Coordinates of C-alpha atoms and ligand atoms in Angstrom, one line a residue:
M1 CA 26.5 19.1 -104.2
C2 CA 23.5 17.6 -102.5
G3 CA 22.7 18.3 -98.9
I4 CA 21.6 15.9 -96.2
V5 CA 19.9 16.5 -92.9
G6 CA 18.4 14.4 -90.1
Y7 CA 16.7 14.8 -86.8
V8 CA 15.8 12.4 -83.9
G9 CA 14.3 13.9 -80.8
V10 CA 11.2 15.0 -79.0
K11 CA 9.8 17.3 -81.7
Q12 CA 8.1 16.5 -85.0
A13 CA 10.9 15.9 -87.4
A14 CA 9.5 17.0 -90.8
P15 CA 9.4 20.8 -90.2
I16 CA 12.9 20.6 -88.8
L17 CA 14.1 18.7 -91.8
L18 CA 12.5 21.1 -94.2
E19 CA 14.0 24.1 -92.5
G20 CA 17.4 22.4 -92.5
L21 CA 17.0 21.6 -96.2
A22 CA 16.1 25.2 -97.0
K23 CA 19.5 26.1 -95.5
L24 CA 21.2 23.5 -97.6
E25 CA 19.4 24.3 -100.9
Y26 CA 22.6 26.0 -102.1
R27 CA 24.1 22.6 -102.4
G28 CA 21.6 21.3 -105.0
Y29 CA 18.1 22.1 -105.8
D30 CA 16.7 19.9 -108.6
S31 CA 14.6 17.7 -106.2
A32 CA 14.1 17.0 -102.6
G33 CA 12.7 14.4 -100.2
I34 CA 12.2 13.4 -96.6
A35 CA 11.7 10.1 -94.8
V36 CA 10.0 10.3 -91.4
R37 CA 9.5 7.6 -88.9
D38 CA 6.8 7.5 -86.2
A39 CA 8.2 5.9 -83.1
G40 CA 4.9 4.2 -82.4
N41 CA 4.8 2.0 -85.5
E42 CA 7.1 0.3 -88.2
H43 CA 6.0 2.7 -90.9
V44 CA 8.6 5.0 -92.5
E45 CA 6.9 7.6 -94.6
V46 CA 8.8 8.9 -97.6
V47 CA 7.7 12.0 -99.6
K48 CA 9.7 13.3 -102.6
A49 CA 9.2 16.0 -105.1
K50 CA 11.0 17.1 -108.3
G51 CA 12.1 20.8 -108.4
R52 CA 12.7 23.3 -105.7
L53 CA 12.1 22.6 -102.0
K54 CA 8.9 24.6 -102.1
N55 CA 7.3 21.8 -104.0
L56 CA 8.1 19.4 -101.2
M57 CA 6.9 22.0 -98.7
E58 CA 3.6 22.2 -100.5
M59 CA 3.2 18.5 -100.7
T60 CA 3.7 18.1 -97.0
D61 CA 1.9 21.2 -95.8
S62 CA 5.3 22.5 -94.6
G63 CA 6.0 19.2 -92.9
K64 CA 2.8 19.2 -90.8
A65 CA 1.3 16.3 -92.9
V66 CA 4.1 13.9 -92.1
R67 CA 4.1 12.7 -88.5
G68 CA 7.1 11.3 -86.6
T69 CA 10.0 12.4 -84.5
C70 CA 12.8 10.8 -86.4
G71 CA 13.7 11.5 -90.0
I72 CA 16.2 12.2 -92.7
G73 CA 16.0 14.6 -95.7
H74 CA 17.9 15.5 -98.9
T75 CA 18.2 18.2 -101.5
R76 CA 19.7 16.9 -104.7
W77 CA 22.1 18.0 -107.4
A78 CA 21.7 15.1 -109.9
T79 CA 24.7 13.1 -110.9
H80 CA 23.3 9.6 -111.7
G81 CA 19.8 9.7 -113.1
E82 CA 17.8 12.7 -114.3
P83 CA 16.2 15.0 -111.8
S84 CA 12.8 13.4 -111.0
A85 CA 10.7 12.4 -108.1
V86 CA 11.8 8.7 -108.5
N87 CA 15.5 9.6 -108.5
A88 CA 15.1 12.0 -105.6
H89 CA 16.3 10.8 -102.2
P90 CA 15.6 9.1 -99.8
H91 CA 16.2 5.7 -101.4
Y92 CA 15.1 2.6 -99.8
S93 CA 14.9 -1.2 -99.9
R94 CA 11.8 -3.3 -100.0
E95 CA 9.3 -2.4 -97.3
K96 CA 11.6 0.5 -96.4
R97 CA 13.7 -1.8 -94.2
V98 CA 16.7 0.5 -95.0
V99 CA 16.1 4.1 -96.0
V100 CA 19.1 6.3 -97.1
V101 CA 20.0 9.9 -98.0
H102 CA 23.3 10.4 -99.6
N103 CA 25.7 13.2 -100.6
G104 CA 28.5 12.0 -102.8
I105 CA 29.0 9.4 -105.5
I106 CA 29.2 5.6 -105.3
E107 CA 31.7 4.9 -108.0
N108 CA 31.3 1.1 -108.2
Y109 CA 27.5 1.2 -108.1
Q110 CA 27.1 -0.7 -111.4
E111 CA 29.1 -3.6 -110.1
I112 CA 27.2 -3.6 -106.8
K113 CA 23.9 -3.3 -108.6
A114 CA 24.7 -6.3 -110.8
A115 CA 25.7 -8.4 -107.8
L116 CA 22.5 -7.5 -105.9
Q117 CA 20.4 -8.1 -108.9
R118 CA 21.8 -11.6 -109.1
K119 CA 20.6 -12.0 -105.5
G120 CA 17.1 -11.0 -106.5
Y121 CA 17.1 -7.3 -105.6
A122 CA 15.1 -5.1 -107.9
F123 CA 16.1 -1.5 -108.6
A124 CA 13.5 1.3 -109.0
T125 CA 15.8 4.2 -109.8
Q126 CA 18.8 5.2 -112.0
T127 CA 20.8 6.4 -109.0
D128 CA 24.1 5.2 -107.5
T129 CA 22.6 5.7 -104.1
E130 CA 20.0 3.0 -104.4
A131 CA 22.9 0.5 -104.8
A132 CA 24.2 1.6 -101.4
A133 CA 20.7 1.4 -99.8
L134 CA 20.1 -2.1 -101.1
L135 CA 23.7 -3.2 -100.3
L136 CA 23.0 -2.1 -96.7
D137 CA 19.8 -4.1 -96.8
S138 CA 21.6 -7.2 -97.9
Y139 CA 24.3 -6.9 -95.2
Y140 CA 21.6 -6.0 -92.6
S141 CA 19.8 -9.3 -93.5
E142 CA 23.0 -11.3 -93.2
A143 CA 23.8 -9.7 -89.8
G144 CA 20.3 -10.4 -88.7
R145 CA 20.8 -14.1 -89.3
S146 CA 23.7 -14.2 -86.8
G147 CA 21.5 -13.0 -84.0
M148 CA 23.2 -9.7 -83.3
A149 CA 21.6 -7.0 -81.1
P150 CA 20.0 -4.2 -83.3
R151 CA 22.7 -1.6 -82.9
E152 CA 25.5 -4.1 -83.5
R153 CA 23.7 -5.4 -86.5
A154 CA 23.3 -2.0 -88.0
L155 CA 26.9 -1.1 -87.3
S156 CA 28.1 -4.3 -88.9
A157 CA 26.0 -3.7 -92.0
I158 CA 27.2 -0.1 -92.3
R159 CA 30.8 -1.1 -91.9
D160 CA 30.5 -3.9 -94.5
M161 CA 28.9 -1.4 -96.9
M162 CA 31.7 1.1 -96.3
I163 CA 34.3 -1.5 -97.0
R164 CA 32.6 -2.5 -100.2
V165 CA 31.7 0.8 -101.8
R166 CA 34.2 3.1 -103.6
G167 CA 33.6 6.8 -103.9
S168 CA 32.4 9.5 -101.5
Y169 CA 29.5 9.7 -99.2
A170 CA 27.8 11.3 -96.3
L171 CA 24.9 9.1 -95.5
G172 CA 21.9 9.4 -93.2
I173 CA 20.3 6.0 -92.6
L174 CA 17.1 4.7 -91.0
F175 CA 16.4 1.1 -90.3
G176 CA 12.7 0.2 -90.5
D177 CA 12.9 -2.0 -87.4
Q178 CA 14.8 0.4 -85.2
P179 CA 12.4 3.2 -84.2
G180 CA 13.9 6.4 -82.8
V181 CA 17.4 5.6 -84.0
M182 CA 19.3 7.4 -86.8
Y183 CA 22.7 6.4 -88.2
A184 CA 25.2 8.4 -90.3
A185 CA 28.5 7.6 -92.0
R186 CA 31.0 9.5 -93.9
K187 CA 33.8 9.3 -96.4
D188 CA 35.0 12.4 -98.3
S189 CA 31.7 14.3 -98.1
P190 CA 31.1 16.7 -95.2
L191 CA 29.0 15.6 -92.2
I192 CA 28.3 17.0 -88.8
V193 CA 26.3 15.9 -85.9
G194 CA 24.5 18.5 -83.8
R195 CA 23.5 18.0 -80.2
C196 CA 20.2 19.8 -79.4
D197 CA 19.3 20.5 -75.8
G198 CA 16.2 22.0 -74.1
E199 CA 12.8 21.6 -75.6
L200 CA 14.2 20.3 -78.9
A201 CA 16.2 17.6 -77.1
G202 CA 17.7 15.2 -79.6
H203 CA 20.4 15.0 -82.3
M204 CA 20.7 16.2 -85.9
I205 CA 23.0 15.4 -88.8
A206 CA 23.7 17.7 -91.7
S207 CA 26.1 18.4 -94.5
D208 CA 26.8 21.9 -93.3
V209 CA 26.4 24.0 -90.1
P210 CA 23.7 26.4 -91.3
A211 CA 21.2 23.5 -91.4
V212 CA 21.4 23.0 -87.6
L213 CA 22.1 26.5 -86.5
S214 CA 18.5 27.4 -85.6
Y215 CA 18.6 24.4 -83.2
T216 CA 22.0 24.1 -81.8
R217 CA 25.5 25.5 -81.8
N218 CA 27.1 22.4 -80.5
V219 CA 28.4 20.1 -83.3
V220 CA 30.8 17.2 -83.8
Y221 CA 32.6 17.0 -87.1
I222 CA 32.5 13.5 -88.4
D223 CA 35.7 12.3 -90.1
N224 CA 36.3 9.9 -92.9
L225 CA 35.3 6.3 -92.2
E226 CA 33.4 7.1 -89.0
I227 CA 29.9 6.2 -88.1
A228 CA 27.3 7.9 -85.8
C229 CA 24.4 6.2 -84.0
L230 CA 22.0 8.8 -82.6
T231 CA 18.8 8.6 -80.5
Q232 CA 17.0 11.4 -78.7
E233 CA 19.3 11.1 -75.7
E234 CA 22.4 9.5 -76.9
M235 CA 25.2 10.0 -79.4
H236 CA 27.6 7.1 -80.1
L237 CA 30.5 7.5 -82.5
Y238 CA 32.4 4.6 -84.0
N239 CA 35.4 4.0 -86.2
I240 CA 35.3 1.6 -89.2
D241 CA 36.1 -1.3 -86.9
C242 CA 32.9 -0.5 -84.9
E243 CA 35.0 0.6 -81.9
E244 CA 33.4 3.4 -79.9
I245 CA 35.4 6.7 -80.2
E246 CA 35.2 10.0 -78.4
K247 CA 35.2 13.3 -80.4
P248 CA 35.1 16.9 -79.2
V249 CA 31.9 18.9 -79.3
V250 CA 32.8 22.2 -81.0
E251 CA 30.8 25.3 -80.3
I252 CA 29.9 27.3 -83.5
R253 CA 30.6 30.9 -82.8
W254 CA 29.0 32.6 -85.8
D255 CA 25.5 33.7 -85.7
A256 CA 22.5 32.2 -87.4
A257 CA 21.9 35.7 -88.9
A258 CA 25.1 35.3 -90.8
A259 CA 23.3 32.7 -92.9
E260 CA 20.2 34.9 -93.5
K261 CA 19.6 37.5 -96.2
E262 CA 19.2 40.4 -93.7
G263 CA 17.0 42.5 -95.9
Y264 CA 18.9 42.0 -99.1
E265 CA 16.9 40.5 -102.0
H266 CA 19.6 37.9 -102.6
F267 CA 22.4 36.3 -100.7
M268 CA 24.7 37.3 -103.6
M269 CA 24.0 41.0 -103.0
K270 CA 24.4 40.6 -99.3
E271 CA 27.7 38.8 -99.7
I272 CA 29.0 41.4 -102.2
H273 CA 28.3 44.0 -99.5
E274 CA 30.0 42.0 -96.9
Q275 CA 33.3 42.1 -98.7
P276 CA 34.8 45.1 -96.9
R277 CA 34.2 43.5 -93.6
A278 CA 35.3 40.1 -94.8
V279 CA 38.6 41.4 -96.3
R280 CA 39.2 43.4 -93.1
D281 CA 38.7 40.3 -91.0
T282 CA 41.1 38.3 -93.1
L283 CA 43.8 40.9 -93.2
S284 CA 43.8 42.6 -89.8
P285 CA 44.5 39.7 -87.4
R286 CA 47.5 38.9 -89.6
I287 CA 49.1 42.3 -89.4
R288 CA 50.8 43.2 -86.1
E289 CA 52.7 46.2 -84.8
E290 CA 56.4 45.6 -84.0
D291 CA 58.9 48.3 -83.1
G292 CA 56.6 51.0 -84.7
A293 CA 56.3 49.1 -87.9
K294 CA 53.6 46.8 -89.3
R295 CA 54.5 43.2 -90.1
V296 CA 52.7 40.3 -91.7
D297 CA 52.3 37.5 -89.2
L298 CA 51.7 34.1 -90.7
S299 CA 52.7 32.1 -87.6
E300 CA 49.4 30.1 -87.9
T301 CA 51.1 28.3 -90.9
N302 CA 53.8 26.9 -88.6
L303 CA 56.3 28.0 -91.2
T304 CA 59.3 29.9 -89.9
D305 CA 60.9 32.8 -91.8
E306 CA 63.6 30.3 -92.7
D307 CA 61.0 28.0 -94.1
F308 CA 59.5 30.8 -96.2
A309 CA 62.9 31.8 -97.4
A310 CA 63.7 28.3 -98.5
I311 CA 60.6 27.7 -100.6
S312 CA 61.7 27.0 -104.2
R313 CA 58.3 27.4 -105.9
I314 CA 54.7 28.2 -105.0
R315 CA 52.0 26.1 -106.6
L316 CA 48.5 27.5 -106.4
I317 CA 45.7 25.0 -107.0
G318 CA 41.9 25.5 -107.1
C319 CA 38.8 25.2 -109.2
G320 CA 36.6 27.9 -110.8
S321 CA 36.9 31.2 -109.0
A322 CA 39.4 29.8 -106.6
Y323 CA 41.6 29.0 -109.6
H324 CA 41.1 32.6 -110.8
V325 CA 42.3 33.8 -107.4
G326 CA 45.5 31.7 -108.1
M327 CA 45.8 33.4 -111.5
A328 CA 45.8 36.8 -109.9
A329 CA 48.0 35.9 -107.0
R330 CA 50.7 34.5 -109.3
Y331 CA 51.3 38.0 -110.6
V332 CA 51.5 39.4 -107.1
I333 CA 53.8 36.7 -105.7
E334 CA 56.1 36.6 -108.7
Q335 CA 56.4 40.3 -108.9
L336 CA 56.9 40.9 -105.2
A337 CA 58.8 37.9 -104.0
R338 CA 60.4 36.7 -107.2
V339 CA 59.5 33.1 -106.4
P340 CA 58.4 31.0 -109.4
C341 CA 54.7 30.4 -109.1
D342 CA 52.5 27.9 -111.0
V343 CA 48.7 27.9 -111.1
D344 CA 46.9 24.6 -111.6
L345 CA 43.3 23.7 -112.1
A346 CA 42.7 21.0 -109.5
S347 CA 40.7 18.9 -111.9
E348 CA 43.6 18.7 -114.3
F349 CA 46.5 18.6 -111.9
R350 CA 46.5 14.9 -111.0
Y351 CA 46.2 13.8 -114.6
R352 CA 49.4 15.3 -115.9
S353 CA 51.8 13.5 -113.6
P354 CA 53.0 16.8 -112.1
I355 CA 56.6 17.2 -111.4
L356 CA 56.8 18.4 -107.8
E357 CA 59.9 19.9 -106.2
E358 CA 60.8 18.9 -102.7
R359 CA 61.0 22.5 -101.4
E360 CA 57.9 23.8 -103.1
L361 CA 54.8 25.0 -101.2
V362 CA 51.5 23.9 -102.5
V363 CA 48.6 26.2 -101.7
I364 CA 45.1 24.8 -102.1
I365 CA 42.5 27.5 -102.4
S366 CA 38.9 26.6 -101.6
Q367 CA 35.9 28.3 -100.1
S368 CA 34.1 25.1 -99.1
G369 CA 37.2 23.1 -98.3
E370 CA 35.3 20.1 -99.7
T371 CA 35.8 20.4 -103.5
A372 CA 36.6 16.9 -104.6
D373 CA 39.3 17.8 -107.2
S374 CA 41.0 20.2 -104.8
L375 CA 41.0 17.6 -102.1
A376 CA 42.4 15.0 -104.4
A377 CA 45.2 17.4 -105.5
L378 CA 46.0 18.1 -101.9
R379 CA 46.2 14.4 -101.1
L380 CA 48.5 13.8 -104.1
C381 CA 50.9 16.5 -102.9
K382 CA 50.8 15.1 -99.4
E383 CA 51.6 11.6 -100.6
S384 CA 54.6 13.0 -102.5
G385 CA 55.8 14.6 -99.3
I386 CA 55.2 18.2 -100.4
R387 CA 54.3 20.8 -97.9
T388 CA 50.7 22.0 -98.2
L389 CA 48.9 25.1 -97.1
A390 CA 45.1 25.4 -97.3
V391 CA 43.5 28.8 -97.9
V392 CA 39.9 27.8 -96.9
N393 CA 36.8 29.5 -95.7
V394 CA 34.8 26.7 -94.0
V395 CA 36.3 25.9 -90.7
S396 CA 37.2 22.2 -90.1
S397 CA 36.3 21.3 -93.7
S398 CA 38.2 18.3 -95.2
I399 CA 40.9 20.4 -97.0
A400 CA 41.4 22.5 -93.8
R401 CA 41.9 19.5 -91.8
E402 CA 44.1 17.5 -94.1
A403 CA 46.5 20.2 -95.2
D404 CA 49.7 20.7 -93.2
A405 CA 48.6 24.2 -92.3
V406 CA 45.6 26.4 -92.9
M407 CA 45.0 30.1 -93.3
Y408 CA 41.3 30.6 -92.9
T409 CA 39.6 33.3 -94.9
W410 CA 37.2 34.9 -92.5
A411 CA 34.4 35.5 -95.0
G412 CA 31.7 33.9 -92.9
P413 CA 29.2 31.5 -94.5
E414 CA 28.8 32.1 -98.2
I415 CA 25.4 30.9 -99.4
S416 CA 25.1 32.2 -102.9
V417 CA 26.3 29.7 -105.4
A418 CA 28.3 32.4 -107.2
T419 CA 31.3 33.3 -105.0
T420 CA 32.1 36.9 -104.2
K421 CA 33.3 37.5 -100.7
A422 CA 35.2 34.2 -100.5
Y423 CA 37.1 35.2 -103.7
S424 CA 38.0 38.6 -102.2
T425 CA 39.2 37.1 -99.0
Q426 CA 41.2 34.4 -100.7
L427 CA 42.9 37.1 -102.7
A428 CA 43.6 39.1 -99.5
A429 CA 45.1 36.0 -97.8
L430 CA 47.4 35.5 -100.8
Y431 CA 48.6 39.1 -100.7
L432 CA 49.7 38.5 -97.2
L433 CA 51.6 35.4 -98.3
A434 CA 53.2 37.4 -101.1
V435 CA 54.4 40.2 -98.8
K436 CA 55.6 37.7 -96.3
L437 CA 57.7 35.9 -98.9
A438 CA 59.0 39.2 -100.4
V439 CA 60.2 40.3 -96.9
V440 CA 61.9 37.1 -95.8
R441 CA 63.5 36.7 -99.1
G442 CA 64.9 40.3 -99.1
Q443 CA 63.0 41.3 -102.2
I444 CA 61.5 44.4 -100.8
D445 CA 62.8 47.0 -98.3
E446 CA 61.1 48.2 -95.2
A447 CA 59.6 51.2 -96.9
R448 CA 58.0 49.1 -99.6
E449 CA 56.8 46.6 -97.0
Q450 CA 55.1 49.3 -95.0
E451 CA 53.6 50.9 -98.1
L452 CA 52.1 47.5 -99.3
I453 CA 50.7 46.8 -95.8
E454 CA 49.1 50.3 -95.7
Q455 CA 47.6 49.8 -99.2
M456 CA 46.2 46.4 -98.1
L457 CA 44.6 47.8 -95.0
E458 CA 42.9 50.5 -97.1
L459 CA 41.3 48.0 -99.4
P460 CA 38.1 47.5 -97.3
D461 CA 37.3 51.2 -97.4
K462 CA 38.0 51.4 -101.1
I463 CA 35.8 48.4 -101.8
E464 CA 33.1 50.3 -99.8
R465 CA 33.6 53.2 -102.2
V466 CA 33.2 51.0 -105.3
L467 CA 29.9 49.7 -103.8
S468 CA 28.6 53.2 -103.2
D469 CA 28.6 53.7 -107.0
K470 CA 26.6 50.5 -107.7
E471 CA 23.6 52.2 -109.3
R472 CA 25.7 53.2 -112.4
V473 CA 26.5 49.6 -112.9
Q474 CA 22.9 48.7 -112.4
W475 CA 21.8 51.2 -115.1
F476 CA 24.3 49.8 -117.6
A477 CA 23.4 46.2 -116.7
N478 CA 19.7 46.9 -117.4
K479 CA 20.7 48.3 -120.8
M480 CA 22.8 45.2 -121.6
A481 CA 20.5 42.4 -120.2
S482 CA 19.6 41.2 -123.7
C483 CA 23.1 40.8 -125.1
K484 CA 24.1 37.4 -126.3
D485 CA 27.9 37.5 -126.2
V486 CA 30.3 39.3 -124.0
F487 CA 34.1 39.3 -124.1
F488 CA 36.3 40.4 -121.2
I489 CA 39.8 41.5 -122.1
G490 CA 42.8 42.6 -120.1
R491 CA 46.5 42.1 -119.8
G492 CA 48.5 40.9 -116.8
L493 CA 46.5 41.1 -113.7
D494 CA 43.6 42.6 -115.7
Y495 CA 43.5 39.3 -117.6
A496 CA 43.1 37.5 -114.2
I497 CA 40.2 39.9 -113.3
S498 CA 38.6 39.3 -116.7
L499 CA 38.6 35.5 -116.1
E500 CA 36.6 36.0 -112.9
G501 CA 34.3 38.7 -114.4
S502 CA 33.4 36.4 -117.3
L503 CA 32.7 33.4 -115.1
K504 CA 30.5 35.5 -112.8
L505 CA 28.5 36.7 -115.8
K506 CA 28.0 33.4 -117.5
E507 CA 27.1 31.4 -114.4
I508 CA 24.3 33.6 -113.1
S509 CA 23.0 35.4 -116.3
Y510 CA 23.4 32.5 -118.8
I511 CA 25.0 34.9 -121.3
H512 CA 27.8 33.4 -123.3
S513 CA 31.0 35.1 -122.3
E514 CA 34.7 34.6 -122.6
A515 CA 37.8 36.1 -121.1
Y516 CA 40.9 36.7 -123.3
A517 CA 44.3 38.1 -122.7
A518 CA 43.8 41.2 -124.7
G519 CA 46.9 40.6 -126.8
E520 CA 45.5 37.2 -127.9
L521 CA 42.5 38.6 -129.7
K522 CA 44.3 39.1 -132.9
H523 CA 45.3 35.5 -132.9
G524 CA 41.8 34.3 -133.7
T525 CA 39.0 35.5 -131.4
I526 CA 38.7 39.0 -133.0
S527 CA 36.8 37.3 -135.8
L528 CA 33.8 36.9 -133.4
I529 CA 33.6 40.7 -132.8
E530 CA 30.7 42.2 -134.7
D531 CA 28.2 45.1 -134.3
G532 CA 26.8 45.3 -130.8
V533 CA 29.0 42.6 -129.1
L534 CA 29.8 43.8 -125.6
V535 CA 33.4 43.9 -124.7
V536 CA 34.5 44.7 -121.2
G537 CA 38.0 46.1 -121.2
V538 CA 39.9 46.0 -117.9
A539 CA 42.7 48.4 -117.6
T540 CA 43.9 48.9 -114.1
Q541 CA 47.6 48.3 -114.6
P542 CA 49.3 51.6 -115.5
E543 CA 52.1 50.1 -117.5
L544 CA 49.7 48.1 -119.6
F545 CA 47.0 50.8 -119.9
E546 CA 47.8 52.0 -123.4
K547 CA 48.2 48.5 -124.8
V548 CA 44.8 47.5 -123.4
V549 CA 43.2 50.7 -124.7
S550 CA 44.7 49.9 -128.2
N551 CA 43.1 46.5 -128.1
M552 CA 39.8 48.2 -127.2
V553 CA 40.1 50.5 -130.2
E554 CA 40.7 47.5 -132.4
V555 CA 37.4 45.9 -131.2
R556 CA 35.5 49.1 -131.3
S557 CA 36.4 49.6 -134.9
R558 CA 34.8 46.2 -135.6
G559 CA 31.5 47.2 -134.0
A560 CA 32.0 46.3 -130.3
Y561 CA 30.2 48.2 -127.6
L562 CA 32.7 48.9 -124.9
F563 CA 32.6 48.9 -121.1
G564 CA 35.9 50.2 -119.7
L565 CA 37.0 49.5 -116.2
T566 CA 40.0 51.4 -114.9
T567 CA 41.2 53.5 -112.0
Y568 CA 40.4 57.1 -111.2
G569 CA 42.8 59.4 -113.1
Q570 CA 42.9 57.3 -116.3
Y571 CA 40.3 59.5 -117.9
A572 CA 41.8 59.0 -121.4
I573 CA 39.8 55.8 -121.6
E574 CA 36.7 57.8 -122.3
D575 CA 37.8 58.6 -125.8
T576 CA 37.5 55.0 -126.6
V577 CA 34.7 53.4 -124.6
N578 CA 31.0 53.8 -124.4
F579 CA 30.7 53.5 -120.6
T580 CA 33.3 53.6 -117.9
V581 CA 33.6 52.6 -114.3
Y582 CA 36.4 53.9 -112.2
V583 CA 37.7 52.3 -109.1
P584 CA 39.9 54.0 -106.4
R585 CA 43.6 53.9 -106.9
T586 CA 45.7 51.4 -105.0
D587 CA 49.0 49.6 -105.5
A588 CA 48.6 48.2 -109.0
L589 CA 49.2 44.7 -107.6
F590 CA 46.1 44.9 -105.4
A591 CA 43.8 46.4 -108.1
T592 CA 42.0 43.0 -108.6
S593 CA 40.3 43.5 -105.2
L594 CA 38.6 46.6 -106.4
A595 CA 38.1 45.9 -110.0
V596 CA 36.3 42.6 -109.4
V597 CA 33.5 44.3 -107.5
P598 CA 31.9 46.2 -110.5
L599 CA 32.1 42.9 -112.5
Q600 CA 30.3 41.1 -109.7
L601 CA 27.7 43.8 -109.7
L602 CA 27.4 43.7 -113.5
A603 CA 26.7 39.9 -113.4
Y604 CA 24.3 40.4 -110.5
Y605 CA 22.2 43.1 -112.0
I606 CA 22.0 41.4 -115.4
S607 CA 20.8 38.3 -113.8
C608 CA 18.2 40.3 -111.9
A609 CA 17.1 42.1 -115.0
K610 CA 16.6 38.8 -116.7
G611 CA 14.5 37.6 -113.8
L612 CA 16.8 34.7 -113.1
D613 CA 17.4 32.9 -109.8
V614 CA 20.6 34.7 -108.8
D615 CA 21.5 32.6 -105.8
K616 CA 20.7 29.3 -107.4
P617 CA 21.7 29.3 -111.0
R618 CA 20.7 26.3 -113.1
N619 CA 22.8 23.2 -113.2
L620 CA 25.2 24.5 -110.5
A621 CA 25.7 23.7 -106.8
K622 CA 27.8 25.5 -104.2
S623 CA 30.0 22.7 -103.1
V624 CA 31.3 20.4 -105.8
T625 CA 32.0 17.2 -104.0
V626 CA 32.1 15.0 -107.1
E627 CA 34.9 15.0 -109.7
Ligands
LIG701 C1 32.0 30.4 -109.0 C2 32.3 29.5 -108.0 C3 33.0 28.2 -108.3 C4 33.9 27.9 -107.1 C5 34.5 26.5 -107.4 C6 35.5 26.1 -106.2 O1 31.3 31.5 -108.6 O2 31.8 29.7 -106.9 O3 33.7 28.3 -109.5 O4 34.9 28.8 -107.0 O5 33.5 25.5 -107.5 O6 34.8 25.9 -105.0 P1 35.6 26.0 -103.7 O7 36.2 27.3 -103.5 O8 34.5 25.7 -102.6 O9 36.6 24.9 -103.7

């Protein structure tokens, strides 16, 4: 949800900013802009363009037309003000005395705007960010009158602005009268500082690691209410009281190639294919041999077996696909461990005065670790003294750092807006939790434990087998690309899979789709079924197979065209459906991990057949840092 980048150093800034923005485009892509400052004069040049980053690249001749070694850039996902060149960032005050890029939302911008207008400030855009830029300008003028040194003056203005604004921000800031200096500040939106050595000598700021990875692996994670002041040679970090602080430089281990397409046409397809590796990486380190048996090891959570045994309830919280992971995991946890399990949409959770139990464990599921609603839910639970566990992909993200414990999903960077490998790894992490709970609570015996662990460990190879049959799904997708409505139906775990399949399809193919618990159709929705409507029936659960097939027969007799998704061996489905995809057999509780893959492929191929931008679907952004 908007990406910011900045560079100060020996090199020309604009090409570096544009390359960084290209890596952040997954965060928003309705407009983009850069501000570059030439050390030799007072002039800050700002260039902005509506639409994809390529428009800005064309306007600036890939950055070559904008000279200067210090600059900031932004790729936008509009919240306040329509996508346009005017509303694109950077935003600035008169004569570009203060120039700002911002990821987040200034909630009280109306009130700030009104106060500044009374002081004579004129606003040129409809954005909330402009209020922060002009507020900074106002505090910077005030600080200037008290004769402070330039850095002190900037810090004091930034601090006063941070105290005054409400909301979330990662800000990159240039002051027109401070050449060769870049400032940054953060609250509730991700921000890193990169230290570049060698011929690039200098510093970078960014919303996410991929933006700096071509230039450096050494980064500092900026925390809430911290400020960075950066020059070519120096990095100074401050707390909100403007006291200098020390922070560790972290070495990023993963490769820049992990954030490249590596020959695939789209990131989504690459990430779909990475699922076997990602699931293996998430499972294997947490399974250890002990006395000839395999055990789930969750010592990273700092919860002892006694702690796990004493948990009275599990509450799974997430948004979108992460919520769907929770929906699937609930079946697995309740069936295996017999612990009551609730699943909550993070965006709803806080607003229903949730009744939390002292001994419950709240699990926040998030790929980015920055989703505003999930973070807010986490904080609410922490304030209530409830133990929290984060299942998160992005290392050192806000949710990972604020939760009491974290289980990382080792999916690697996920760039495509539609999640695939993060979903699969979150699911794998929660299987581990389910088995652990079941064992310590005495709900399963040793033989069942070993069987479940073996089945889990076989999942990566089985996902590989599903992928090897992708051309059949592609063929079907090409036939179906013009359909207008799709229904996904299933019961039990198959309903949870349907939810994810439906979301995948609608978000990247723009086809209306809905997921229904198959037994619910008769209570209203079946009236929407007519000739040619595509219904995807998911039937991986042996004990529910016949019931789901009966529901498929009901829709077929009303004209539906049927895609059946089941496991090898359940060939009876062919009497009912028009097209079938089989996935390998596994323990029924883990079938989601296999059945979700053809549904990801279906959505992918339909999106391609329609010529859509698979990785960057309209109106969406990867990391939703606003409520
Ligand atoms: C859908 C999708 C979203 C995310 C949701 C939560 O493909 O990616 O629904 O799952 O925005 O994001 P995270 O997991 O980053 O909290």
